[in-house]
CSV table of C-alpha atoms in Angstrom, one decimal:
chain,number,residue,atom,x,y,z
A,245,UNK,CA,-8.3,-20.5,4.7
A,246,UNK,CA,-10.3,-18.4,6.6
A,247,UNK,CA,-10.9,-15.1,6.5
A,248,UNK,CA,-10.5,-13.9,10.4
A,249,UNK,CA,-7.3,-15.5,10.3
A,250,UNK,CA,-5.6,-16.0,13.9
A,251,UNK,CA,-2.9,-14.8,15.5
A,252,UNK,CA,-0.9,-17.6,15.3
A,253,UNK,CA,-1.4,-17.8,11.8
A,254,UNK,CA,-0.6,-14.3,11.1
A,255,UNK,CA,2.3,-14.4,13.0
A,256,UNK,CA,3.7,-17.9,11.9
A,257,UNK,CA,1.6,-18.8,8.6
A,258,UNK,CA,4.6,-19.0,5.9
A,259,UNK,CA,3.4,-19.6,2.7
A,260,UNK,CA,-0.1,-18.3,3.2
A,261,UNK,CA,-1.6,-15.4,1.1
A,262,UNK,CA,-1.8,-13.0,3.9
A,263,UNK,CA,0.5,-14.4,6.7
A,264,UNK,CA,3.2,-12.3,7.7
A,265,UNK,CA,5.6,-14.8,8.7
A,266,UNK,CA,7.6,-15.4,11.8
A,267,UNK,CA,9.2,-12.4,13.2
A,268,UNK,CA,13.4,-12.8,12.5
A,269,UNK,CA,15.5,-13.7,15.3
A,270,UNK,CA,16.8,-10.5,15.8
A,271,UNK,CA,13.0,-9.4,17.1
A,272,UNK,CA,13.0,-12.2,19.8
A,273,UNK,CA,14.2,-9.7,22.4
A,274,UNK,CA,11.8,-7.2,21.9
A,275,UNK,CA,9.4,-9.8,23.2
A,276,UNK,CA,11.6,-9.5,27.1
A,277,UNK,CA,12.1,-5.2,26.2
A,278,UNK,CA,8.6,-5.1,23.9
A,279,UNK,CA,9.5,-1.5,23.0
A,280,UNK,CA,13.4,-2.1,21.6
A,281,UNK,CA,15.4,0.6,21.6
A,282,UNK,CA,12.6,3.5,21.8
A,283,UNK,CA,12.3,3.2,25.5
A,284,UNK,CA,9.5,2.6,27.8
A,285,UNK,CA,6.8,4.3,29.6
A,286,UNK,CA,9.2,4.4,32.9
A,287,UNK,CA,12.0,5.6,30.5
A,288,UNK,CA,10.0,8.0,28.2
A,289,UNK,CA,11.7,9.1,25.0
A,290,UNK,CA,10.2,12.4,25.2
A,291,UNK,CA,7.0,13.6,26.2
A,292,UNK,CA,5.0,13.2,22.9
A,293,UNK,CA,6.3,9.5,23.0
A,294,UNK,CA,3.6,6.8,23.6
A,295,UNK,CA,3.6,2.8,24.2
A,296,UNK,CA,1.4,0.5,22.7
A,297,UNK,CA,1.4,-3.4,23.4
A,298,UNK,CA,-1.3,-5.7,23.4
A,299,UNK,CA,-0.5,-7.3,26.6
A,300,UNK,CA,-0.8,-4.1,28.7
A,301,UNK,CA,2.7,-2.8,29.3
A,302,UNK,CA,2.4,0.8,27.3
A,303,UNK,CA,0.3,3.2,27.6
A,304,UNK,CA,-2.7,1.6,25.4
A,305,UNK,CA,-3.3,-1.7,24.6
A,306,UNK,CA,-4.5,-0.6,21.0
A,307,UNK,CA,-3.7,1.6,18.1
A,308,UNK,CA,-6.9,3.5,18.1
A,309,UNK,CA,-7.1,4.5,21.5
A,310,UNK,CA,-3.1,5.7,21.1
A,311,UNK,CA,-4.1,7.6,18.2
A,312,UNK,CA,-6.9,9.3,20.2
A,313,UNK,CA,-4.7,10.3,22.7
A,314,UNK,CA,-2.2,11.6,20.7
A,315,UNK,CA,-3.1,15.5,20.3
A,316,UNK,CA,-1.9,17.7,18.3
A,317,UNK,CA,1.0,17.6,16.4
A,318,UNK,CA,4.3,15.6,16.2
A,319,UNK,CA,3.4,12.6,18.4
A,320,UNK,CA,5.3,9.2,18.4
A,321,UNK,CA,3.7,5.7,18.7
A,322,UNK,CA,5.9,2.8,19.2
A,323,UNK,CA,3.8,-0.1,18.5
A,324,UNK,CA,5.2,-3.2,20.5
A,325,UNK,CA,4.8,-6.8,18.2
A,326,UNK,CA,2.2,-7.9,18.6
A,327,UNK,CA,-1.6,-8.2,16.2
A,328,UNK,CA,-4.0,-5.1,16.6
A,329,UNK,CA,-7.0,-6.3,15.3
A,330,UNK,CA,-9.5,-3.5,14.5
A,331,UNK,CA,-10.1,-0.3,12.3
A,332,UNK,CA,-7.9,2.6,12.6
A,333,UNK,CA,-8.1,6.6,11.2
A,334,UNK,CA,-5.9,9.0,12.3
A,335,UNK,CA,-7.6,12.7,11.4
A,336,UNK,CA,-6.0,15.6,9.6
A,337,UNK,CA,-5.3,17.3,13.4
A,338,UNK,CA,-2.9,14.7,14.1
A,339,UNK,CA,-0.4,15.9,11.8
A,340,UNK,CA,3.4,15.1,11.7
A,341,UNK,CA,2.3,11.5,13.5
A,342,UNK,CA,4.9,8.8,13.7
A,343,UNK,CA,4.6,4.7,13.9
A,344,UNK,CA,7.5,2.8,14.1
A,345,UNK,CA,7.0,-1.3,14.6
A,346,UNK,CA,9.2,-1.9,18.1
A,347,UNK,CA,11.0,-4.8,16.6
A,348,UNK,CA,12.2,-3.5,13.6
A,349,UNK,CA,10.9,-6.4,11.5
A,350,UNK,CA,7.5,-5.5,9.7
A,351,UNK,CA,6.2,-9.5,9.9
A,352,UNK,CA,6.0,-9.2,14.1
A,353,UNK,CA,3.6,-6.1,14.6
A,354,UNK,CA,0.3,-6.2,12.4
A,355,UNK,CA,-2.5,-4.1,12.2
A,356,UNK,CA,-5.2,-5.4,10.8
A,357,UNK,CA,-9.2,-6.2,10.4
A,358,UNK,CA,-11.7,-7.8,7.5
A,359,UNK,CA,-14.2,-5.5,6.0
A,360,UNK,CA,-14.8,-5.5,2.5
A,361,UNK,CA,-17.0,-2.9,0.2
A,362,UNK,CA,-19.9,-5.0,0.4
A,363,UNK,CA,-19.2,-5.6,4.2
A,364,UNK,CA,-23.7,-4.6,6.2
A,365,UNK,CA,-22.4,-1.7,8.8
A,366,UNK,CA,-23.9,-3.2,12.2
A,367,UNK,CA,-26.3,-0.3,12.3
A,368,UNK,CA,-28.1,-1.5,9.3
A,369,UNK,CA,-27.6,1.8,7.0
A,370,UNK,CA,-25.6,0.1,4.1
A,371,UNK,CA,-22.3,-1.5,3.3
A,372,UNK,CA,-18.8,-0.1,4.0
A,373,UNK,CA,-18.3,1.1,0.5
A,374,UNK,CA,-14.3,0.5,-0.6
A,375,UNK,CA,-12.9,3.5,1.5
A,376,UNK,CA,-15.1,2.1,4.3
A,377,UNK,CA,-13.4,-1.1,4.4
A,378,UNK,CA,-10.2,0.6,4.9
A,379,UNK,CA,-8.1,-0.8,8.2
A,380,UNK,CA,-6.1,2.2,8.6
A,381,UNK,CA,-7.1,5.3,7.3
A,382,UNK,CA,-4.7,8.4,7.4
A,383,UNK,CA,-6.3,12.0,6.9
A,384,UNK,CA,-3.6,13.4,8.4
A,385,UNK,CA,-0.4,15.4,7.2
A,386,UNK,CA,2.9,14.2,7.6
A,387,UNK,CA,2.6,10.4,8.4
A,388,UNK,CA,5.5,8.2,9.0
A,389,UNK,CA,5.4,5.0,9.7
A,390,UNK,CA,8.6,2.4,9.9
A,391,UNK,CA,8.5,-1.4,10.3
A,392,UNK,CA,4.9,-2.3,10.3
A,393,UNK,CA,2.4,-4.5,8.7
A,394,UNK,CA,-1.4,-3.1,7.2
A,395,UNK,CA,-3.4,-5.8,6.5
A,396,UNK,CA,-7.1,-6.9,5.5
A,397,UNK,CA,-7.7,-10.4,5.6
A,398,UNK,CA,-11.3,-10.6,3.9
A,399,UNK,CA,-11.3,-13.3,1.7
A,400,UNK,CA,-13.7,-14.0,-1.6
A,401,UNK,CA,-14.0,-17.5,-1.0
A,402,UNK,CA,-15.3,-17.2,2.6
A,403,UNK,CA,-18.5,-14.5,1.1
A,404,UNK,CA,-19.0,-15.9,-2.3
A,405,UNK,CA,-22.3,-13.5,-2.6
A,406,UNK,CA,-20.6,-10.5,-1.9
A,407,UNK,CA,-20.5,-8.1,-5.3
A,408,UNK,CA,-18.2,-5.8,-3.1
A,409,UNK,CA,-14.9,-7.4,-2.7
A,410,UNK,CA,-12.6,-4.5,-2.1
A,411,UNK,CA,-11.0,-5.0,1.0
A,412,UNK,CA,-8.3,-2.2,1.8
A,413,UNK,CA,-5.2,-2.4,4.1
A,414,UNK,CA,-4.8,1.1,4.0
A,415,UNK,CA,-6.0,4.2,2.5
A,416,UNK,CA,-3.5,7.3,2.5
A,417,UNK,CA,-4.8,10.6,1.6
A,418,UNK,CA,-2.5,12.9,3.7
A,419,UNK,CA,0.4,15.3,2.1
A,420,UNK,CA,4.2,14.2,2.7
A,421,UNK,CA,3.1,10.5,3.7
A,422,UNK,CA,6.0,8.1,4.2
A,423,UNK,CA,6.2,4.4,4.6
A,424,UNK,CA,9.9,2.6,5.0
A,425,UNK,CA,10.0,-1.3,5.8
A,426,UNK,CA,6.4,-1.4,5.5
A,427,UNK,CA,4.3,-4.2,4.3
A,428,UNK,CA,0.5,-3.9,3.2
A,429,UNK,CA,-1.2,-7.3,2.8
A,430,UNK,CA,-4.5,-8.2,1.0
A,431,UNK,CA,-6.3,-9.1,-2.2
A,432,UNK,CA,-8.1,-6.0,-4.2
A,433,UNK,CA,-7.4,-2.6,-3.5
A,434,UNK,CA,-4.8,-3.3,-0.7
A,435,UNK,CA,-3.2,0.2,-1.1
A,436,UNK,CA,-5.5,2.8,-1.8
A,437,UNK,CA,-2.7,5.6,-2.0
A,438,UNK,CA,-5.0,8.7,-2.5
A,439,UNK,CA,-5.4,12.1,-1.6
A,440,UNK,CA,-8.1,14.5,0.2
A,441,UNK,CA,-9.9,16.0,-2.8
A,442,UNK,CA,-9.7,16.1,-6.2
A,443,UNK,CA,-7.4,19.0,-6.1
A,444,UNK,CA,-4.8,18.0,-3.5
A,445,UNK,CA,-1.9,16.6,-4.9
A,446,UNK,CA,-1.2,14.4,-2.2
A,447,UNK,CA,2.8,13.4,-2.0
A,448,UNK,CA,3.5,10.0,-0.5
A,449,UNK,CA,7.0,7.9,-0.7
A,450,UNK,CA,7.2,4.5,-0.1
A,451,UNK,CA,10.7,3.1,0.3
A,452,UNK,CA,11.3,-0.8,1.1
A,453,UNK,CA,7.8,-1.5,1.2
A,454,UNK,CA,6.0,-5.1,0.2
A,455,UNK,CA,2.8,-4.7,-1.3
A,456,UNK,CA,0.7,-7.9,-2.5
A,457,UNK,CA,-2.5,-8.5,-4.0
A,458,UNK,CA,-4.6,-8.7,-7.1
A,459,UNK,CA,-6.8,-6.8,-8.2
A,460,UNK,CA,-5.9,-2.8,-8.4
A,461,UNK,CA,-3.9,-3.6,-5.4
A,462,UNK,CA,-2.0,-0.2,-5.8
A,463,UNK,CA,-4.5,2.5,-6.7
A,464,UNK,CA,-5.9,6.2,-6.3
A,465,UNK,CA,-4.5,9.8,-7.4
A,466,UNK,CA,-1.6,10.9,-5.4
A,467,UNK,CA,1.5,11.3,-6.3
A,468,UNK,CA,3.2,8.6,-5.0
A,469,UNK,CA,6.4,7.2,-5.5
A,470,UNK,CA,7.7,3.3,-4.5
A,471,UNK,CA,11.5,3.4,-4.3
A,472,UNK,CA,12.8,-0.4,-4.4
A,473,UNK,CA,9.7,-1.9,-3.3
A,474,UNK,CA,8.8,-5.5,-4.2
A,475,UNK,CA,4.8,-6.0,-5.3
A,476,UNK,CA,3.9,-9.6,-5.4
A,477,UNK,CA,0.8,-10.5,-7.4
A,478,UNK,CA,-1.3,-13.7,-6.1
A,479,UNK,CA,-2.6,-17.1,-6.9
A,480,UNK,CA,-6.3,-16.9,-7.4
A,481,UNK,CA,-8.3,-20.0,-7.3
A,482,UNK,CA,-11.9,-18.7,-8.0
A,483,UNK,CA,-10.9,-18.0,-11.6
A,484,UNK,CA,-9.6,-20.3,-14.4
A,485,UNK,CA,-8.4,-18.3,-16.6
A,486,UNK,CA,-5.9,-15.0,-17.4
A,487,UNK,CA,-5.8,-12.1,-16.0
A,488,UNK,CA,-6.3,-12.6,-12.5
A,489,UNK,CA,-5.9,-8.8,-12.2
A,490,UNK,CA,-3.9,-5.5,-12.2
A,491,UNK,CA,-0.9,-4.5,-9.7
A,492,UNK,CA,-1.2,-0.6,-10.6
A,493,UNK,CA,-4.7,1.5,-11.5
A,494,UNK,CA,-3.6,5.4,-10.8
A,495,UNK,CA,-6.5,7.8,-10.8
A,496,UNK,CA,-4.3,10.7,-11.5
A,497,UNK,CA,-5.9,14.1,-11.6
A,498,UNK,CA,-6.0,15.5,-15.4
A,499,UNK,CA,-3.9,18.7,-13.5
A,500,UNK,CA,-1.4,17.0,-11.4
A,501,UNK,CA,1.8,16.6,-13.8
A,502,UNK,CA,2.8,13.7,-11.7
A,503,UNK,CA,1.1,10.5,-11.2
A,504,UNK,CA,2.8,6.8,-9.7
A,505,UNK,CA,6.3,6.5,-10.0
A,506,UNK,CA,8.0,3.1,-9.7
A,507,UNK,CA,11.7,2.7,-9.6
A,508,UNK,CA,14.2,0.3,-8.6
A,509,UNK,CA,11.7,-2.3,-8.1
A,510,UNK,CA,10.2,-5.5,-8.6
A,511,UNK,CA,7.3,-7.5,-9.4
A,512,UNK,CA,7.1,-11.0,-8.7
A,513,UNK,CA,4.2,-13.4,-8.7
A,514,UNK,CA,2.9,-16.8,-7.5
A,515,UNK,CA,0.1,-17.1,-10.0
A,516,UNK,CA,1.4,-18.5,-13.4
A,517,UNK,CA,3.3,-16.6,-16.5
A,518,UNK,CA,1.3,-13.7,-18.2
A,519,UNK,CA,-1.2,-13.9,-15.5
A,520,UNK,CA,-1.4,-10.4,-14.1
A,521,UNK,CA,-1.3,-7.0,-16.0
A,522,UNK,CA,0.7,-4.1,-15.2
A,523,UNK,CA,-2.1,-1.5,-15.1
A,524,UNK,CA,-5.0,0.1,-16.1
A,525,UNK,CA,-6.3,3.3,-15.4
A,526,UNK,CA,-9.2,4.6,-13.3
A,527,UNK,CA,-11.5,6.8,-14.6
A,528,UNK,CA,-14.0,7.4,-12.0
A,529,UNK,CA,-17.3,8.4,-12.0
A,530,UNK,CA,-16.0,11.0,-9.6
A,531,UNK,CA,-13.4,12.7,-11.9
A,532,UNK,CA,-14.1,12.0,-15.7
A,533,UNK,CA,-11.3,14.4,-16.7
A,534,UNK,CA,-8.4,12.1,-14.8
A,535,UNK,CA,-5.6,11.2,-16.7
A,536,UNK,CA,-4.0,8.4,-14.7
A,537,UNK,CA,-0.2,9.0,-14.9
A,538,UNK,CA,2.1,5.6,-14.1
A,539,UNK,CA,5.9,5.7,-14.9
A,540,UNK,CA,7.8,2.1,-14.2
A,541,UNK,CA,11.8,2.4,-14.6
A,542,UNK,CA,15.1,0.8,-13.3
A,543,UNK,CA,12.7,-2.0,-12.0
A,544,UNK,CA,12.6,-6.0,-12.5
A,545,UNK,CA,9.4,-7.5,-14.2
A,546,UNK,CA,9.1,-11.3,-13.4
A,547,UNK,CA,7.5,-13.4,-15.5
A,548,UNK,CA,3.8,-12.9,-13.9
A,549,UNK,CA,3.2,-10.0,-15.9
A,550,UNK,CA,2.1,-10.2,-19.4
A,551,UNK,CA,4.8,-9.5,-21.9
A,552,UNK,CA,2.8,-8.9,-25.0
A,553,UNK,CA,-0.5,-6.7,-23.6
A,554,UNK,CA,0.8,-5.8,-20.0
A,555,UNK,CA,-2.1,-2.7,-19.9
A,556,UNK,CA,-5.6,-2.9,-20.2
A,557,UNK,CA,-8.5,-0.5,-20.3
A,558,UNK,CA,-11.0,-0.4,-16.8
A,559,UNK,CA,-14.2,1.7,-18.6
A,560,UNK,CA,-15.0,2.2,-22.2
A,561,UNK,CA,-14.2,5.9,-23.5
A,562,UNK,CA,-11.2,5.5,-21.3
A,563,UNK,CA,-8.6,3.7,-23.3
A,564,UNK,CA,-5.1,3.0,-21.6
A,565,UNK,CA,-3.6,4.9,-24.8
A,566,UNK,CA,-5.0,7.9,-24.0
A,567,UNK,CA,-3.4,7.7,-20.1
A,568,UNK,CA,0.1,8.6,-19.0
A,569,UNK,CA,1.5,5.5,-18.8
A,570,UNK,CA,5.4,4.5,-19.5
A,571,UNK,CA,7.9,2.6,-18.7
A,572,UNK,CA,12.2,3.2,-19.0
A,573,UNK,CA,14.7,0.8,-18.8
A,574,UNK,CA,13.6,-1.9,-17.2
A,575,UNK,CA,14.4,-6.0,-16.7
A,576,UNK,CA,13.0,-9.2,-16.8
A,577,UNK,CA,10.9,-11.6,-18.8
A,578,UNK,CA,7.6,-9.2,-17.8
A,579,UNK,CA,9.8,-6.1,-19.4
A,580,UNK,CA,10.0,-7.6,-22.9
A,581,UNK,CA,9.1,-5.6,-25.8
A,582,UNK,CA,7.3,-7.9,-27.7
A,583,UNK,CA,4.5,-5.4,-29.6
A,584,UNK,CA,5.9,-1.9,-29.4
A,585,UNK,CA,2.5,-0.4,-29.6
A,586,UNK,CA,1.6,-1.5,-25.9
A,587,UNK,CA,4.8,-0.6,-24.2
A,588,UNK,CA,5.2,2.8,-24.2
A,589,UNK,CA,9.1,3.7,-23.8
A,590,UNK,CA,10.2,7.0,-22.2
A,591,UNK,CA,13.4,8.5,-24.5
A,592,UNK,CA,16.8,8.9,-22.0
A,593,UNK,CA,15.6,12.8,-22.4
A,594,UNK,CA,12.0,12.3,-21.0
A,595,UNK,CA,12.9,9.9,-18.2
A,596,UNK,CA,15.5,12.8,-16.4
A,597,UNK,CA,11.6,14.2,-15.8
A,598,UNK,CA,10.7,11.3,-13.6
A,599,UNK,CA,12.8,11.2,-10.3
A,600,UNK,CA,11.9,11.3,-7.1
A,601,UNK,CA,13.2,15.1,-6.4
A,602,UNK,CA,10.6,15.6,-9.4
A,603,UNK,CA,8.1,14.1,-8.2
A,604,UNK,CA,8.1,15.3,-4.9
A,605,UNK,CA,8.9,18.9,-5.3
A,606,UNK,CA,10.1,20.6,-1.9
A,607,UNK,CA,9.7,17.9,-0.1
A,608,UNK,CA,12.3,15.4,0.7
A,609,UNK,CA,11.6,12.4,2.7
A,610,UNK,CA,14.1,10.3,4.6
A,611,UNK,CA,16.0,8.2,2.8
């Protein structure tokens, strides 16, 4: 594989890690009306309504130069199908910004580019860092974004000398963020689900959504919560032997009563049984007094996930123990309790505590 995969393989490559797949049939017509059933730039939904398509028949031709232009607050992209290759932030002064994939199918409109941590910036000052590698980067309040794909497709195997090898989709740091029908794609840290400072409590809601990876591929401190999602933990042939890696690895703020919440879910793999662990918690050097919080309930464990130890400690003086992780009523050969000691279970009592509404406060997404 290679890491700067093409179009036609991001578009068509079933099977691959990172592919996307070939859009459903019911997307074919968007390709004659690119923008669906959001209009066009001669039939405008509104004024704060902008067109993006790759092969020039919106407004921009790329995301970054749509998100430039849309100032202010409340603005609507609709992103025709298509791959936008390239880097993306959208600043805290875009608040209450909307993206919606034309097509309605997540696999036909990608955005997506390959840095990694240990990526050398062109202007010689250093590396990218792991927030650097970020493809899209959200600052802003209010996000929502429907029916699209985030992707990085940097791949170990193409810089074996990198030390860095955190390459993230997406980093979300922005208050009431919401994701339906999304999918992020990459290896480590392909969701970095975060907030602005140690002190925000960043709410995000991510309903629908397909996240894969390996390694931490679901990590940072907001409060987030994954309604049926489906994470999907990958092969990995540079290592021959268990774990591969972590799905989860909250950073939860020590004051922040509420941490990951993962309902109605699934986890499903294609590396072999026990491979992957649930979680561990990040402690960073950043924040020595987080307490990373992770609640898993009501969701399906496939047979990926180790059984007997499914959490593991990141850094010394930070044991999982002493985190906020549980779990409540859940299924599947990765949900069995085989050593009650390492699968915390929340009583029927405690678990009324973990809910969206809970989590979220006065906020309520779309759902």
């Amino acid at each position: 594989m290679t890491s700067r995969r093409s179009a036609l393989s991001l578009l068509a490559g079933a099977g691959a890690a990172l592919a996307v797949g070939a859009p459903s049939a019911h997307a074919r017509p968007a390709q004659v009306r690119p923008f669906g059933r959001y209009g066009s730039p001669a039939r405008r939904l509104d004024s704060r309504t902008l067109y993006v398509d790759p092969l020039g028949r919106g407004d921009h031709t790329d995301v970054r130069s749509a998100v430039a232009a849309a100032t202010g607050t409340g603005h609507t992209l609709v992103l025709a199908p298509g791959i936008y290759r390239g880097t993306v932030t959208v600043p805290a002064d875009r608040a209450g910004l909307t993206l919606i994939g034309a097509s309605g199918d997540p696999r036909g409109t990608v955005i997506v580019h390959n840095n990694a941590a240990g990526t050398p910036k062109p202007d010689g000052s250093g590396t990218y860092g792991t927030s650097g590698s970020a493809t899209v980067t959200v600052q802003a309040a209010g996000l929502t974004a429907r029916d699209l794909t985030f992707a990085n497709d940097w791949l170990r195997s193409d810089n074996p000398e990198y030390t860095g090898t955190q390459a993230v989709a997406i980093k979300v740091q922005g208050d009431r963020s919401a994701f339906y029908g999304c999918r992020f794609l990459g290896h480590q840290d392909t969701l970095y689900a975060d907030s602005l400072s140690l002190t925000a409590f960043a709410r995000q809601y991510y309903r629908d959504c397909y996240v894969e990876g390996d390694v931490d591929f679901v990590f940072g401190r907001a409060t987030a919560v994954y309604d049926r999602c489906h994470f999907r933990t990958l092969t990995r042939t540079d290592l021959a032997s268990a774990p591969y890696g972590f799905v989860f690895a909250p950073s939860t703020a020590g004051a922040n009563p509420h941490g990951y919440l993962v309902l109605r879910s699934r986890v499903t793999s294609t590396a072999p049984d026990a491979y992957y662990k649930l979680a561990r918690p990040w402690v960073p050097s950043s924040d020595l007094t987080a307490r990373p919080m992770l609640t898993v309930r009501d969701s399906h464990l496939g047979a990926g996930i180790d059984a007997v130890t499914p959490y593991a400690t990141m850094s010394a003086g930070f044991p999982w123990q002493d985190q906020r992780f549980a779990e409540f009523r859940n299924t599947g050969p990765g949900a069995r309790v085989t050593v009650p000691g390492n699968r915390p279970q929340l009583a029927a009592s405690e678990a009324r505590a973990h809910t969206p509404a809970d989590y979220l406060g006065d906020w309520r997404p779309c759902v």
